Amino acid sequence: LKTDLMDVYAWKLKGLALEELKKYKGAEDCYNQALAFNPLFDEVWYKKGKLMEEIKNTQEALKCYTHLIEIDPNDSMGWELKIELLIKIKRYEEAIYWLEQAIIKDPLPIDIWFSIGHSFMDVGISRAAIVAFKNFVRHATSEYDKDVEGVTKIIKELESLL
């Protein structure tokens, strides 16, 4: 078991080094080796997903982010990465579906609702932006009072456009 654990980290580190050198195929192979040892290694799914985005393999990146969600549905990273990538590649209906799933699970920290709201707003999907912004407002604590005021104005402006 100790050897397996060391092998997993060795493959991950080798992948990181190859990625730095822009040897992307080698980095991907290393990440796959690490995941063969431990398919629940979320750090490697994250790195592999970002690598896949870098080399424009969005389908594989989305699979990596789905694995992150499956490994820990309460960790916001996979949700944010998946929704943001779906918006980026103009798969808006899927992004909205995953937004709805995130609301059901409710794992996302407040800042991510804000970010996703802006991403939807930037591409003109007002209804989804409103949903994300309303979740931001719903979860906001007193430290976000000024932000809540601004977001509430944005929500009203977006609603007036519908």
mmCIF file of C-alpha atoms in Angstrom:
data_model
loop_
_atom_site.group_PDB
_atom_site.id
_atom_site.type_symbol
_atom_site.label_atom_id
_atom_site.label_comp_id
_atom_site.label_asym_id
_atom_site.label_seq_id
_atom_site.Cartn_x
_atom_site.Cartn_y
_atom_site.Cartn_z
ATOM 1 C CA LEU A 1 0.000 0.000 0.000
ATOM 2 C CA LYS A 2 2.829 2.405 0.843
ATOM 3 C CA THR A 3 4.423 1.803 -2.564
ATOM 4 C CA ASP A 4 1.086 2.426 -4.321
ATOM 5 C CA LEU A 5 0.644 5.713 -2.483
ATOM 6 C CA MET A 6 4.153 6.812 -3.389
ATOM 7 C CA ASP A 7 3.581 5.749 -6.995
ATOM 8 C CA VAL A 8 0.412 7.851 -7.198
ATOM 9 C CA TYR A 9 2.211 10.974 -6.011
ATOM 10 C CA ALA A 10 5.237 10.244 -8.198
ATOM 11 C CA TRP A 11 3.004 10.020 -11.294
ATOM 12 C CA LYS A 12 1.209 13.209 -10.304
ATOM 13 C CA LEU A 13 4.464 15.110 -9.795
ATOM 14 C CA LYS A 14 5.907 13.815 -13.042
ATOM 15 C CA GLY A 15 2.717 14.938 -14.795
ATOM 16 C CA LEU A 16 3.026 18.398 -13.280
ATOM 17 C CA ALA A 17 6.636 18.664 -14.415
ATOM 18 C CA LEU A 18 5.821 17.551 -17.966
ATOM 19 C CA GLU A 19 2.899 19.964 -18.109
ATOM 20 C CA GLU A 20 5.234 22.813 -17.107
ATOM 21 C CA LEU A 21 7.480 21.795 -20.000
ATOM 22 C CA LYS A 22 4.412 21.819 -22.287
ATOM 23 C CA LYS A 23 4.792 18.091 -22.926
ATOM 24 C CA TYR A 24 1.063 17.613 -22.694
ATOM 25 C CA LYS A 25 0.753 14.030 -23.959
ATOM 26 C CA GLY A 26 3.336 12.870 -21.426
ATOM 27 C CA ALA A 27 1.572 14.805 -18.659
ATOM 28 C CA GLU A 28 -1.759 13.237 -19.592
ATOM 29 C CA ASP A 29 -0.182 9.771 -19.520
ATOM 30 C CA CYS A 30 1.211 10.447 -16.042
ATOM 31 C CA TYR A 31 -2.137 11.662 -14.741
ATOM 32 C CA ASN A 32 -3.777 8.549 -16.173
ATOM 33 C CA GLN A 33 -1.199 6.384 -14.392
ATOM 34 C CA ALA A 34 -1.899 8.154 -11.097
ATOM 35 C CA LEU A 35 -5.633 7.652 -11.602
ATOM 36 C CA ALA A 36 -5.086 3.978 -12.417
ATOM 37 C CA PHE A 37 -3.590 3.624 -8.927
ATOM 38 C CA ASN A 38 -6.229 5.788 -7.265
ATOM 39 C CA PRO A 39 -9.337 6.754 -9.262
ATOM 40 C CA LEU A 40 -10.555 8.874 -6.326
ATOM 41 C CA PHE A 41 -7.549 11.226 -6.389
ATOM 42 C CA ASP A 42 -9.397 14.516 -6.870
ATOM 43 C CA GLU A 43 -6.250 16.624 -7.301
ATOM 44 C CA VAL A 44 -5.289 14.587 -10.354
ATOM 45 C CA TRP A 45 -8.791 14.801 -11.855
ATOM 46 C CA TYR A 46 -8.553 18.576 -11.400
ATOM 47 C CA LYS A 47 -5.103 18.805 -13.030
ATOM 48 C CA LYS A 48 -6.079 16.478 -15.863
ATOM 49 C CA GLY A 49 -9.250 18.511 -16.475
ATOM 50 C CA LYS A 50 -7.330 21.781 -16.646
ATOM 51 C CA LEU A 51 -4.771 20.126 -18.955
ATOM 52 C CA MET A 52 -7.555 18.893 -21.223
ATOM 53 C CA GLU A 53 -8.951 22.426 -21.375
ATOM 54 C CA GLU A 54 -5.488 23.728 -22.248
ATOM 55 C CA ILE A 55 -5.180 21.350 -25.211
ATOM 56 C CA LYS A 56 -8.801 22.050 -26.259
ATOM 57 C CA ASN A 57 -10.111 18.570 -25.422
ATOM 58 C CA THR A 58 -13.236 19.912 -23.766
ATOM 59 C CA GLN A 59 -15.079 16.573 -23.785
ATOM 60 C CA GLU A 60 -12.355 14.973 -21.698
ATOM 61 C CA ALA A 61 -12.161 18.035 -19.434
ATOM 62 C CA LEU A 62 -15.902 17.769 -18.782
ATOM 63 C CA LYS A 63 -15.478 14.085 -17.884
ATOM 64 C CA CYS A 64 -12.762 15.029 -15.402
ATOM 65 C CA TYR A 65 -14.974 17.655 -13.774
ATOM 66 C CA THR A 66 -17.840 15.165 -13.597
ATOM 67 C CA HIS A 67 -15.507 12.800 -11.739
ATOM 68 C CA LEU A 68 -14.715 15.602 -9.290
ATOM 69 C CA ILE A 69 -18.437 16.056 -8.622
ATOM 70 C CA GLU A 70 -18.944 12.307 -8.203
ATOM 71 C CA ILE A 71 -16.013 11.973 -5.812
ATOM 72 C CA ASP A 72 -17.259 14.767 -3.558
ATOM 73 C CA PRO A 73 -20.589 16.404 -4.432
ATOM 74 C CA ASN A 74 -20.046 18.919 -1.622
ATOM 75 C CA ASP A 75 -16.801 20.233 -3.068
ATOM 76 C CA SER A 76 -17.604 23.252 -5.207
ATOM 77 C CA MET A 77 -14.589 23.003 -7.524
ATOM 78 C CA GLY A 78 -16.019 20.372 -9.872
ATOM 79 C CA TRP A 79 -19.370 22.145 -10.102
ATOM 80 C CA GLU A 80 -17.834 25.508 -10.905
ATOM 81 C CA LEU A 81 -15.362 24.133 -13.442
ATOM 82 C CA LYS A 82 -18.009 22.110 -15.251
ATOM 83 C CA ILE A 83 -20.590 24.918 -15.415
ATOM 84 C CA GLU A 84 -18.024 27.527 -16.457
ATOM 85 C CA LEU A 85 -16.609 25.270 -19.202
ATOM 86 C CA LEU A 86 -20.077 24.465 -20.539
ATOM 87 C CA ILE A 87 -20.795 28.194 -20.780
ATOM 88 C CA LYS A 88 -17.422 28.810 -22.421
ATOM 89 C CA ILE A 89 -18.100 26.212 -25.132
ATOM 90 C CA LYS A 90 -21.658 27.524 -25.622
ATOM 91 C CA ARG A 91 -23.455 24.436 -24.331
ATOM 92 C CA TYR A 92 -25.874 26.617 -22.438
ATOM 93 C CA GLU A 93 -28.693 24.124 -21.890
ATOM 94 C CA GLU A 94 -26.263 21.717 -20.227
ATOM 95 C CA ALA A 95 -24.811 24.543 -18.157
ATOM 96 C CA ILE A 96 -28.306 25.427 -16.977
ATOM 97 C CA TYR A 97 -28.997 21.761 -16.171
ATOM 98 C CA TRP A 98 -25.828 21.572 -14.048
ATOM 99 C CA LEU A 99 -26.714 24.878 -12.420
ATOM 100 C CA GLU A 100 -30.067 23.363 -11.428
ATOM 101 C CA GLN A 101 -28.293 20.280 -10.073
ATOM 102 C CA ALA A 102 -25.957 22.493 -8.073
ATOM 103 C CA ILE A 103 -28.953 24.277 -6.562
ATOM 104 C CA ILE A 104 -30.472 20.934 -5.558
ATOM 105 C CA LYS A 105 -27.210 19.803 -3.964
ATOM 106 C CA ASP A 106 -26.458 23.326 -2.744
ATOM 107 C CA PRO A 107 -22.710 22.789 -2.404
ATOM 108 C CA LEU A 108 -21.531 26.037 -3.925
ATOM 109 C CA PRO A 109 -19.956 28.784 -1.837
ATOM 110 C CA ILE A 110 -21.345 32.257 -2.275
ATOM 111 C CA ASP A 111 -18.536 33.601 -4.479
ATOM 112 C CA ILE A 112 -19.117 30.894 -7.055
ATOM 113 C CA TRP A 113 -22.799 31.821 -7.421
ATOM 114 C CA PHE A 114 -21.622 35.352 -8.200
ATOM 115 C CA SER A 115 -19.098 34.136 -10.779
ATOM 116 C CA ILE A 116 -21.564 31.801 -12.497
ATOM 117 C CA GLY A 117 -24.181 34.568 -12.544
ATOM 118 C CA HIS A 118 -21.766 36.846 -14.376
ATOM 119 C CA SER A 119 -20.791 34.099 -16.819
ATOM 120 C CA PHE A 120 -24.426 33.559 -17.772
ATOM 121 C CA MET A 121 -25.038 37.311 -17.930
ATOM 122 C CA ASP A 122 -22.006 37.818 -20.189
ATOM 123 C CA VAL A 123 -23.458 35.447 -22.785
ATOM 124 C CA GLY A 124 -26.971 36.886 -22.514
ATOM 125 C CA ILE A 125 -28.690 34.055 -20.651
ATOM 126 C CA SER A 126 -30.612 36.257 -18.256
ATOM 127 C CA ARG A 127 -32.837 33.634 -16.602
ATOM 128 C CA ALA A 128 -29.889 31.491 -15.534
ATOM 129 C CA ALA A 129 -27.964 34.582 -14.425
ATOM 130 C CA ILE A 130 -30.936 35.622 -12.274
ATOM 131 C CA VAL A 131 -31.102 32.151 -10.683
ATOM 132 C CA ALA A 132 -27.392 32.225 -9.852
ATOM 133 C CA PHE A 133 -27.536 35.790 -8.528
ATOM 134 C CA LYS A 134 -30.585 34.976 -6.387
ATOM 135 C CA ASN A 135 -28.628 32.107 -4.840
ATOM 136 C CA PHE A 136 -25.823 34.546 -4.143
ATOM 137 C CA VAL A 137 -28.274 36.841 -2.337
ATOM 138 C CA ARG A 138 -29.901 33.915 -0.505
ATOM 139 C CA HIS A 139 -26.578 32.723 0.906
ATOM 140 C CA ALA A 140 -25.070 36.134 1.597
ATOM 141 C CA THR A 141 -24.018 37.001 5.120
ATOM 142 C CA SER A 142 -23.700 40.512 6.510
ATOM 143 C CA GLU A 143 -20.149 40.821 5.199
ATOM 144 C CA TYR A 144 -21.636 40.846 1.683
ATOM 145 C CA ASP A 145 -24.213 43.624 2.295
ATOM 146 C CA LYS A 146 -22.697 46.008 -0.274
ATOM 147 C CA ASP A 147 -22.439 43.216 -2.850
ATOM 148 C CA VAL A 148 -26.027 42.161 -2.195
ATOM 149 C CA GLU A 149 -27.222 45.693 -2.971
ATOM 150 C CA GLY A 150 -25.423 45.681 -6.326
ATOM 151 C CA VAL A 151 -26.514 42.156 -7.197
ATOM 152 C CA THR A 152 -30.114 42.978 -6.315
ATOM 153 C CA LYS A 153 -29.961 45.884 -8.795
ATOM 154 C CA ILE A 154 -28.541 43.557 -11.452
ATOM 155 C CA ILE A 155 -31.352 41.071 -10.814
ATOM 156 C CA LYS A 156 -33.967 43.805 -11.229
ATOM 157 C CA GLU A 157 -32.353 45.026 -14.455
ATOM 158 C CA LEU A 158 -32.210 41.507 -15.864
ATOM 159 C CA GLU A 159 -35.812 40.802 -14.862
ATOM 160 C CA SER A 160 -36.927 43.985 -16.620
ATOM 161 C CA LEU A 161 -35.408 42.643 -19.844
ATOM 162 C CA LEU A 162 -37.438 39.431 -19.749
#
